[in-house]
Short mmCIF file of C-alpha atoms in Angstrom, two decimals:
data_model
loop_
_atom_site.label_atom_id
_atom_site.label_comp_id
_atom_site.label_asym_id
_atom_site.label_seq_id
_atom_site.Cartn_x
_atom_site.Cartn_y
_atom_site.Cartn_z
CA MET A 282 40.60 15.71 11.85
CA GLU A 283 40.57 11.97 12.25
CA LEU A 284 37.40 9.93 11.99
CA LEU A 285 38.45 7.50 14.68
CA SER A 286 40.39 8.40 17.77
CA GLU A 287 43.08 6.31 19.38
CA GLN A 288 40.62 4.97 21.93
CA GLY A 289 38.40 3.67 19.13
CA LEU A 290 35.66 6.27 19.42
CA ARG A 291 34.09 8.26 16.63
CA LEU A 292 33.55 11.99 16.48
CA ASP A 293 30.09 11.70 18.03
CA GLY A 294 31.22 9.24 20.65
CA ARG A 295 30.07 6.02 19.03
CA ARG A 296 32.13 2.94 18.50
CA PRO A 297 32.67 1.92 14.87
CA GLU A 298 29.99 -0.77 14.84
CA GLU A 299 27.24 1.20 16.57
CA LEU A 300 24.16 2.73 15.01
CA ARG A 301 22.78 6.16 15.69
CA LYS A 302 19.65 6.36 17.80
CA ILE A 303 16.54 5.46 15.80
CA ARG A 304 13.13 6.84 16.69
CA CYS A 305 10.07 6.21 14.59
CA LYS A 306 6.31 6.58 14.62
CA LEU A 307 3.62 5.12 12.38
CA GLY A 308 0.39 6.77 11.38
CA VAL A 309 1.45 10.40 11.72
CA PHE A 310 -0.99 11.63 9.07
CA GLU A 311 -4.68 10.91 8.65
CA GLN A 312 -5.09 11.78 5.00
CA PRO A 313 -2.70 9.23 3.45
CA ASP A 314 -3.45 5.53 3.59
CA GLY A 315 -0.18 5.02 5.44
CA SER A 316 2.40 7.34 6.92
CA ALA A 317 5.49 7.17 9.07
CA TYR A 318 8.09 9.41 10.62
CA LEU A 319 11.64 8.23 11.24
CA GLU A 320 14.67 9.76 12.89
CA GLN A 321 18.09 8.22 12.63
CA GLY A 322 20.42 10.43 14.56
CA ASN A 323 19.81 13.90 13.19
CA THR A 324 18.34 12.70 9.90
CA LYS A 325 14.56 13.09 9.90
CA VAL A 326 12.29 11.66 7.21
CA LEU A 327 8.53 11.71 6.63
CA ALA A 328 6.90 9.08 4.43
CA ALA A 329 3.35 8.93 3.07
CA VAL A 330 1.74 6.13 1.06
CA TYR A 331 -1.38 6.44 -1.07
CA GLY A 332 -3.00 3.48 -2.68
CA PRO A 333 -3.53 1.10 -4.23
CA HIS A 334 -5.71 3.33 -6.34
CA GLN A 335 -6.62 3.79 -9.96
CA VAL A 336 -3.84 4.68 -12.35
CA ARG A 337 -4.28 8.29 -13.36
CA GLY A 338 -2.34 10.50 -15.67
CA GLY A 339 -2.42 10.24 -19.43
CA ARG A 340 1.11 8.99 -19.96
CA VAL A 341 1.20 6.30 -17.33
CA LYS A 342 -0.15 2.99 -18.55
CA ALA A 343 -1.42 0.44 -16.09
CA ASN A 344 0.16 -2.98 -15.94
CA ALA A 345 -2.28 -5.77 -16.56
CA ASP A 346 -0.68 -8.09 -14.03
CA SER A 347 0.88 -5.92 -11.34
CA ALA A 348 0.71 -2.57 -9.61
CA ILE A 349 2.80 0.43 -10.57
CA VAL A 350 4.96 1.75 -7.76
CA ASN A 351 5.48 5.49 -7.97
CA CYS A 352 8.03 7.16 -5.71
CA GLN A 353 9.01 10.73 -5.09
CA TYR A 354 12.05 11.76 -3.08
CA SER A 355 12.23 15.31 -1.84
CA MET A 356 14.53 17.24 0.44
CA ALA A 357 13.15 20.28 2.21
CA THR A 358 14.94 23.53 1.48
CA PHE A 359 15.86 23.86 5.14
CA SER A 360 17.10 20.30 5.50
CA THR A 361 20.76 21.10 4.96
CA GLY A 362 23.09 23.71 6.35
CA GLU A 363 23.17 25.47 3.02
CA ARG A 364 19.66 26.19 1.79
CA LYS A 365 18.55 24.08 -1.14
CA ARG A 366 16.93 25.80 -4.06
CA ARG A 367 15.21 22.83 -5.65
CA PRO A 368 13.70 20.36 -3.18
CA ARG A 369 12.88 17.89 -5.95
CA GLY A 370 13.41 17.43 -9.63
CA ASP A 371 17.17 17.78 -9.68
CA ARG A 372 19.42 14.98 -10.84
CA LYS A 373 20.23 13.62 -7.40
CA SER A 374 16.58 13.48 -6.40
CA GLN A 375 15.69 11.67 -9.60
CA GLU A 376 18.41 9.13 -8.97
CA MET A 377 17.23 8.63 -5.41
CA THR A 378 13.67 8.24 -6.65
CA SER A 379 14.76 5.56 -9.07
CA HIS A 380 16.65 3.66 -6.38
CA LEU A 381 13.72 3.92 -4.00
CA LYS A 382 11.33 2.60 -6.61
CA GLN A 383 13.64 -0.34 -7.30
CA ALA A 384 13.98 -1.24 -3.64
CA LEU A 385 10.31 -0.93 -2.79
CA THR A 386 9.11 -2.75 -5.90
CA ALA A 387 11.21 -5.71 -4.82
CA ALA A 388 9.38 -5.82 -1.49
CA ILE A 389 5.76 -5.02 -2.36
CA LYS A 390 3.60 -7.87 -3.59
CA THR A 391 2.53 -5.99 -6.69
CA GLU A 392 0.82 -8.96 -8.30
CA ILE A 393 -2.05 -8.71 -5.81
CA TYR A 394 -3.14 -5.36 -7.26
CA PRO A 395 -3.31 -5.56 -11.06
CA ARG A 396 -3.75 -2.33 -13.03
CA SER A 397 -3.43 -0.09 -10.01
CA GLN A 398 -0.90 2.33 -8.61
CA ILE A 399 0.85 2.80 -5.26
CA ASP A 400 2.28 6.25 -4.54
CA ILE A 401 5.03 6.74 -1.99
CA PHE A 402 6.16 10.24 -1.06
CA LEU A 403 9.27 10.84 1.00
CA GLU A 404 10.37 14.14 2.47
CA VAL A 405 13.69 14.65 4.21
CA LEU A 406 13.16 17.24 6.92
CA GLN A 407 16.73 17.24 8.18
CA ALA A 408 19.70 15.64 6.47
CA ASP A 409 22.68 14.39 8.43
CA GLY A 410 23.98 11.51 6.39
CA GLY A 411 22.34 8.28 5.36
CA ASN A 412 19.33 10.02 3.85
CA TYR A 413 18.58 7.23 1.41
CA CYS A 414 18.61 4.55 4.10
CA CYS A 415 16.31 6.58 6.32
CA CYS A 416 13.92 7.00 3.41
CA ILE A 417 13.86 3.27 2.79
CA ASN A 418 13.20 2.51 6.44
CA ALA A 419 10.46 5.15 6.67
CA ALA A 420 8.83 3.92 3.46
CA THR A 421 8.77 0.38 4.83
CA LEU A 422 6.98 1.56 7.96
CA ALA A 423 4.51 3.59 5.90
CA LEU A 424 3.72 0.60 3.69
CA ILE A 425 3.06 -1.54 6.74
CA ASP A 426 0.85 1.19 8.15
CA ALA A 427 -1.09 1.31 4.88
CA GLY A 428 -1.75 -2.42 5.02
CA ILE A 429 -0.06 -3.13 1.70
CA PRO A 430 1.30 -6.70 1.61
CA ILE A 431 5.08 -6.80 1.51
CA ASN A 432 7.35 -9.81 1.51
CA GLU A 433 9.31 -8.55 4.48
CA TYR A 434 11.00 -5.47 5.83
CA VAL A 435 13.31 -3.60 3.47
CA VAL A 436 16.03 -2.07 5.57
CA GLY A 437 18.85 0.23 4.50
CA CYS A 438 22.17 0.86 6.19
CA THR A 439 25.45 2.57 5.35
CA ALA A 440 28.99 1.51 6.15
CA SER A 441 32.34 3.13 5.64
CA LEU A 442 36.04 2.71 6.22
CA ALA A 443 37.87 4.80 8.79
CA ASN A 444 41.64 5.36 8.63
CA ALA A 445 41.71 3.01 5.63
CA SER A 446 41.29 -0.07 7.78
CA VAL A 447 38.46 0.07 10.34
CA PRO A 448 34.88 -0.53 9.11
CA MET A 449 32.32 1.93 10.45
CA LEU A 450 28.56 1.61 10.56
CA ASP A 451 25.82 4.18 9.95
CA ILE A 452 27.94 7.13 8.96
CA SER A 453 26.86 10.70 9.54
CA HIS A 454 27.21 13.66 7.23
CA LEU A 455 30.61 14.64 8.55
CA GLU A 456 31.98 11.17 7.98
CA GLU A 457 30.42 11.11 4.53
CA THR A 458 31.97 14.34 3.37
CA THR A 459 35.48 13.96 4.74
CA GLY A 460 36.44 11.65 1.93
CA GLY A 461 35.90 8.24 3.36
CA PRO A 462 34.43 5.63 1.04
CA SER A 463 30.85 4.69 1.81
CA LEU A 464 28.79 1.64 0.97
CA THR A 465 24.99 1.79 1.05
CA ILE A 466 23.16 -1.52 1.38
CA VAL A 467 19.41 -2.08 1.19
CA ALA A 468 18.61 -5.62 2.20
CA MET A 469 15.83 -7.93 3.31
CA PRO A 470 17.38 -9.17 6.54
CA LEU A 471 15.26 -12.29 7.07
CA SER A 472 15.89 -13.83 3.67
CA LYS A 473 19.38 -12.26 3.48
CA LYS A 474 18.87 -10.71 0.08
CA ILE A 475 20.46 -7.47 -1.05
CA VAL A 476 18.10 -5.23 -3.01
CA VAL A 477 20.24 -2.14 -3.68
CA ALA A 478 23.98 -1.67 -3.27
CA GLU A 479 25.71 1.63 -3.90
CA MET A 480 29.34 2.58 -3.36
CA LEU A 481 31.09 5.93 -3.35
CA GLU A 482 34.86 6.49 -3.45
CA ARG A 483 37.33 3.64 -3.57
CA PHE A 484 38.70 1.05 -1.25
CA HIS A 485 40.56 -2.16 -1.72
CA VAL A 486 38.53 -5.19 -2.66
CA ASP A 487 39.94 -7.08 0.31
CA GLN A 488 38.01 -4.74 2.61
CA LEU A 489 34.71 -5.24 0.78
CA GLU A 490 33.69 -8.36 2.65
CA LYS A 491 34.32 -6.74 6.02
CA ILE A 492 32.32 -3.64 5.18
CA LEU A 493 29.53 -5.63 3.58
CA ASN A 494 29.17 -7.91 6.58
CA LEU A 495 29.08 -4.92 8.89
CA ALA A 496 26.39 -3.24 6.79
CA LEU A 497 24.27 -6.38 6.80
CA LYS A 498 24.67 -6.64 10.55
CA GLY A 499 23.50 -3.06 10.81
CA CYS A 500 20.48 -3.93 8.67
CA GLN A 501 19.57 -6.67 11.12
CA GLN A 502 19.82 -4.28 14.05
CA ILE A 503 17.64 -1.72 12.29
CA HIS A 504 15.18 -4.47 11.44
CA ALA A 505 14.88 -5.29 15.13
CA VAL A 506 14.18 -1.65 15.97
CA LEU A 507 11.54 -1.27 13.25
CA ASP A 508 9.96 -4.58 14.20
CA ALA A 509 9.58 -3.48 17.80
CA ALA A 510 8.01 -0.20 16.68
CA VAL A 511 5.52 -1.97 14.42
CA ARG A 512 4.53 -4.39 17.15
CA ASN A 513 4.03 -1.55 19.61
CA HIS A 514 1.94 0.35 17.09
CA MET A 515 -0.16 -2.72 16.37
CA THR A 516 -0.73 -3.40 20.03
CA GLU A 517 -2.03 0.12 20.50
CA ILE A 518 -4.18 0.00 17.36
CA GLY A 519 -5.50 -3.42 18.28
CA SER A 520 -6.43 -2.30 21.77
CA ALA A 521 -8.09 0.84 20.43
CA SER A 522 -10.18 -0.95 17.81
CA ALA A 523 -11.03 -3.96 20.01
CA TRP A 524 -9.32 -6.43 17.76
CA GLY A 525 -9.93 -9.52 19.77
CA GLN A 526 -13.66 -8.96 19.90
CA THR A 527 -13.98 -8.25 16.20
CA PHE A 528 -11.93 -11.07 14.78
CA GLY A 529 -11.64 -13.53 17.61
CA THR A 530 -15.27 -14.60 17.72
CA MET B 299 -2.04 -4.07 33.05
CA PRO B 300 -5.41 -5.65 33.90
CA PRO B 301 -5.35 -9.45 33.86
CA ASP B 302 -8.06 -9.90 31.24
CA THR B 303 -6.25 -7.49 28.95
CA GLN B 304 -3.15 -9.56 29.40
CA ILE B 305 -5.05 -12.74 28.64
CA LYS B 306 -6.50 -11.17 25.53
CA GLU B 307 -3.11 -9.98 24.38
CA THR B 308 -1.56 -13.38 24.80
CA GLU B 309 -4.35 -14.99 22.83
CA ASP B 310 -3.82 -12.82 19.75
CA ILE B 311 -0.66 -13.66 17.88
CA ILE B 312 0.76 -10.55 16.26
CA CYS B 313 2.36 -11.07 12.85
CA VAL B 314 4.65 -8.71 11.01
CA PRO B 315 5.68 -8.87 7.35
CA GLY B 316 8.30 -11.51 6.77
CA LEU B 317 7.41 -13.53 9.84
CA ARG B 318 7.54 -17.26 9.23
CA ILE B 319 4.29 -18.71 10.52
CA CYS B 320 4.46 -22.44 9.90
CA ALA B 321 5.38 -25.06 7.34
CA ALA B 322 3.13 -25.43 4.32
CA ASP B 323 1.91 -29.01 4.49
CA ASN B 324 -1.32 -30.90 3.94
CA LYS B 325 -2.98 -29.30 6.93
CA HIS B 326 -1.91 -25.67 6.52
CA VAL B 327 -2.61 -23.63 3.40
CA ALA B 328 -1.56 -20.04 2.81
CA GLY B 329 -4.57 -17.74 2.79
CA LYS B 330 -5.17 -14.02 2.86
CA GLY B 331 -2.30 -11.87 4.03
CA THR B 332 0.24 -14.67 3.68
CA TYR B 333 2.36 -16.22 0.99
CA GLU B 334 4.29 -19.44 0.57
CA ARG B 335 8.01 -19.61 -0.10
CA GLN B 336 10.27 -22.66 -0.05
CA GLY B 337 7.84 -24.78 1.91
CA TYR B 338 6.98 -22.24 4.60
CA ILE B 339 4.14 -19.78 5.06
CA TYR B 340 5.15 -16.17 5.65
CA SER B 341 3.09 -13.16 6.59
CA THR B 342 2.78 -10.14 4.32
CA LEU B 343 0.70 -7.92 6.58
CA ALA B 344 1.02 -6.52 10.07
CA GLY B 345 -1.95 -7.99 11.87
CA ILE B 346 -3.45 -10.82 13.85
CA LEU B 347 -3.05 -14.48 12.96
CA HIS B 348 -6.18 -16.49 12.25
CA LEU B 349 -6.53 -20.21 11.61
CA VAL B 350 -9.71 -20.87 9.66
CA GLN B 351 -10.95 -24.43 9.90
CA GLN B 352 -11.52 -26.05 6.54
CA LYS B 353 -13.28 -29.32 5.73
CA GLU B 354 -12.15 -31.87 8.29
CA GLU B 355 -8.46 -31.47 8.98
CA GLY B 356 -7.14 -28.51 7.03
CA PHE B 357 -6.48 -24.96 8.18
CA VAL B 358 -6.27 -21.79 6.13
CA VAL B 359 -3.66 -19.50 7.66
CA GLU B 360 -4.76 -15.89 7.42
CA VAL B 361 -3.44 -12.60 8.72
CA HIS B 362 -5.99 -9.83 9.23
CA SER B 363 -4.89 -6.23 9.29
CA SER B 364 -6.69 -3.40 11.04
CA ASN B 365 -7.24 -1.41 7.85
CA GLU B 366 -8.77 -3.67 5.23
CA GLN B 367 -9.28 -1.32 2.33
CA SER B 368 -6.77 -2.72 -0.12
CA VAL B 369 -9.19 -4.26 -2.59
CA VAL B 370 -8.97 -4.11 -6.37
CA PRO B 371 -11.91 -4.99 -8.64
CA VAL B 372 -11.59 -8.46 -10.13
CA PRO B 373 -13.60 -9.72 -13.15
CA GLY B 374 -16.81 -11.28 -11.87
CA ASN B 375 -17.23 -9.01 -8.86
CA ILE B 376 -20.54 -7.29 -8.18
CA VAL B 377 -19.77 -3.62 -7.68
CA THR B 378 -21.76 -0.56 -6.74
CA ALA B 379 -21.05 2.35 -9.03
CA LYS B 380 -22.27 5.88 -9.58
CA VAL B 381 -22.94 7.09 -13.11
CA MET B 382 -20.93 10.21 -13.83
CA THR B 383 -21.40 11.00 -17.53
CA ILE B 384 -23.23 9.36 -20.42
CA ASN B 385 -23.05 9.62 -24.17
CA LEU B 386 -24.51 7.68 -27.08
CA ARG B 387 -22.21 4.71 -26.71
CA MET B 388 -21.36 4.30 -23.04
CA ALA B 389 -21.78 5.50 -19.49
CA ILE B 390 -18.76 6.44 -17.43
CA CYS B 391 -19.11 5.35 -13.81
CA GLN B 392 -17.22 5.53 -10.55
CA ILE B 393 -16.92 2.23 -8.71
CA ARG B 394 -17.57 2.99 -5.06
CA CYS B 395 -18.01 -0.46 -3.48
CA ILE B 396 -16.88 -3.97 -4.26
CA GLY B 397 -19.39 -6.31 -2.74
CA ASP B 398 -19.74 -5.11 0.82
CA THR B 399 -16.38 -3.32 0.91
CA VAL B 400 -16.45 0.44 0.58
CA LEU B 401 -13.46 1.66 -1.41
CA SER B 402 -11.38 4.47 -0.04
CA GLN B 403 -10.58 5.57 -3.58
CA PRO B 404 -13.08 5.11 -6.41
CA TYR B 405 -12.17 3.25 -9.58
CA ARG B 406 -13.26 4.24 -13.04
CA GLY B 407 -15.64 1.95 -14.87
CA ILE B 408 -17.28 2.03 -18.29
CA LEU B 409 -20.72 0.62 -18.98
CA ARG B 410 -21.04 0.15 -22.70
CA ARG B 411 -24.30 0.28 -24.60
CA GLU B 412 -24.03 -3.37 -25.61
CA ASP B 413 -23.59 -4.50 -22.00
CA ILE B 414 -26.67 -2.82 -20.52
CA ARG B 415 -29.21 -5.46 -21.47
CA ALA B 416 -29.00 -9.17 -22.17
CA THR B 417 -31.54 -9.06 -25.01
CA GLU B 418 -32.38 -6.55 -27.73
CA LYS B 419 -28.91 -5.08 -27.62
CA ASP B 420 -29.40 -3.09 -30.79
CA LYS B 421 -32.41 -1.25 -29.39
CA VAL B 422 -30.76 -0.06 -26.18
CA GLU B 423 -30.50 3.65 -25.62
CA VAL B 424 -28.14 4.73 -22.88
CA TYR B 425 -30.30 7.70 -21.93
CA ASN B 426 -33.28 5.45 -21.26
CA SER B 427 -31.25 3.04 -19.14
CA VAL B 428 -28.98 5.05 -16.86
CA ARG B 429 -28.56 8.73 -16.18
CA PRO B 430 -25.89 10.76 -14.42
CA GLY B 431 -26.20 10.54 -10.66
CA ASP B 432 -27.77 7.08 -10.60
CA ILE B 433 -26.41 4.36 -8.36
CA ILE B 434 -26.13 1.07 -10.21
CA LEU B 435 -25.22 -2.50 -9.44
CA ALA B 436 -22.97 -4.01 -12.09
CA ARG B 437 -20.67 -6.91 -12.70
CA VAL B 438 -17.05 -6.45 -13.69
CA LEU B 439 -16.22 -7.92 -17.08
CA PRO B 440 -12.78 -9.15 -18.13
CA VAL B 441 -10.70 -6.10 -18.86
CA ASN B 442 -9.77 -5.12 -22.38
CA GLU B 443 -9.18 -1.42 -21.86
CA VAL B 444 -6.18 -0.05 -20.08
CA GLN B 445 -7.55 2.72 -17.93
CA SER B 446 -10.99 1.47 -16.97
CA TYR B 447 -12.93 -1.52 -15.81
CA GLN B 448 -15.66 -2.85 -18.07
CA LEU B 449 -19.03 -3.17 -16.36
CA SER B 450 -22.15 -5.04 -17.32
CA THR B 451 -25.75 -4.81 -16.13
CA ALA B 452 -27.05 -7.56 -18.43
CA GLU B 453 -28.72 -9.50 -15.62
CA ASN B 454 -32.06 -9.17 -13.91
CA GLU B 455 -30.53 -8.36 -10.55
CA LEU B 456 -28.24 -5.68 -11.95
CA GLY B 457 -29.10 -2.17 -12.98
CA VAL B 458 -30.18 1.07 -11.39
CA VAL B 459 -30.98 0.83 -7.69
CA ILE B 460 -31.20 4.51 -6.74
CA ALA B 461 -32.35 7.28 -9.03
CA HIS B 462 -33.55 10.80 -8.40
CA THR B 463 -35.75 13.12 -10.39
CA SER B 464 -34.55 16.54 -11.42
CA ALA B 465 -36.21 17.87 -8.28
CA GLY B 466 -34.10 15.55 -6.15
CA VAL B 467 -36.81 13.12 -5.08
CA PRO B 468 -35.82 9.44 -5.00
CA MET B 469 -37.90 7.46 -7.45
CA VAL B 470 -39.70 4.18 -6.95
CA PRO B 471 -39.31 1.32 -9.45
CA ILE B 472 -42.63 0.31 -11.00
CA SER B 473 -41.43 -2.14 -13.65
CA TRP B 474 -38.23 -3.54 -15.04
CA ASP B 475 -37.70 -0.51 -17.22
CA GLN B 476 -39.51 2.35 -15.49
CA MET B 477 -39.30 4.37 -12.32
CA GLN B 478 -41.84 6.82 -10.98
CA CYS B 479 -41.62 9.87 -8.80
CA PRO B 480 -43.84 9.40 -5.73
CA LYS B 481 -44.72 13.09 -5.61
CA THR B 482 -45.26 14.25 -9.17
CA TYR B 483 -45.95 10.78 -10.65
CA VAL B 484 -43.57 11.48 -13.51
CA LYS B 485 -42.34 8.25 -15.10
CA GLU B 486 -38.78 7.85 -16.34
CA ASN B 487 -37.11 5.00 -18.14
CA ARG B 488 -34.36 3.07 -16.35
CA LYS B 489 -32.83 -0.36 -16.49
CA VAL B 490 -34.05 -1.29 -13.03
CA ALA B 491 -32.30 -3.81 -10.83
CA LYS B 492 -34.57 -6.51 -9.47
CA ILE B 493 -34.31 -5.54 -5.83
CA VAL B 494 -37.32 -4.94 -3.62
CA PRO B 495 -36.63 -1.93 -1.38
CA GLU B 496 -38.07 -2.01 2.09
CA ASP B 497 -40.77 0.35 3.31
CA ILE B 498 -41.39 1.96 -0.05
CA ALA B 499 -44.85 2.36 -1.55
CA VAL B 500 -46.43 4.68 -4.05
CA ASP B 501 -48.99 6.95 -2.41
#
């Protein structure tokens, strides 16, 4: 089974440089301070943000000059074809949690909230490749919904190499598991900074620049989609709460 | 879309995090919801842009979000707290408001025995100053403990503002250190805040 056909189409009908369809919604829960739901193809992620609130727990010690960012990554037992026994706490989830914390700490302005804590919970409802990137994108939307100041959007995207020569963007689960190398990039598209970079399998270093540029281009496209969703959400919220009358006068 | 709605929407400039607003020069200063980086002012919140006039020529660039609950107590703030437990040395409180802002999540504060009164610190008894369930006004001290905020009521305007008797009746302040039940006329000791409540009189 080839990843790319002779006509240049992928298994799901996309061209190599195309993203899957992204759908997202902010404010899906009332109880958290911020929440978001994101679909990227068949991958579905829920994010919830609590905080900033008081640091609790005996072991955790508050920072005197910045907030503590606490992340939890979880995959539902029904999220994969084969049922998962441990939704969280296994080694892969802990690694994902650590990466998420690193990426989100780089974006959040933690110095505004000394000796406090920001909790971010992420739940993968359906996994079809690119789970980590979907979690990053959903967490960014949830943070914006919570009103926590962030430097800019943190956007994640994956890229791969098909037939050892053609870069592909936003790979699905089938393309991930059939042995192709994959590169995961979490970037801030406006300032062009890379926050997290992860690579699986091997490819020649000559191909790295091509794949990296394609991943960054994908990040910019995802940023445009998220930006449009946030503006739509804010227009609705502003109309509902009579923004102009409250703050304009 | 109605025309006045359209006019209103065009008037409000929507900002998203990372949006570059303007250059940081003598006239424009980064305010709330923004930050400055490499000579430009960027937004950190998703909200509406505001230009606040300052002095004669300057502007403070601010971005206001729809949910403004992200406030952390800062030393020097006047906070409203509820006393939860007391012992011989301190009173453990829950900070519910910072100024006029109601917190969505309470913060933990400690009112030590030495910080209850400005004078006669060695004669202070916590039980005769605050009791569990009281609502107090306090000022946040510079922090020296990790898990809590230090509070102080060592000012005339700070102290207990709402107190109830064991029967649940709100008491009326009658002096700086006493409150009285308007029904049973029982007097209890409190460190009373110097605030005159409206429409309250002893029968």
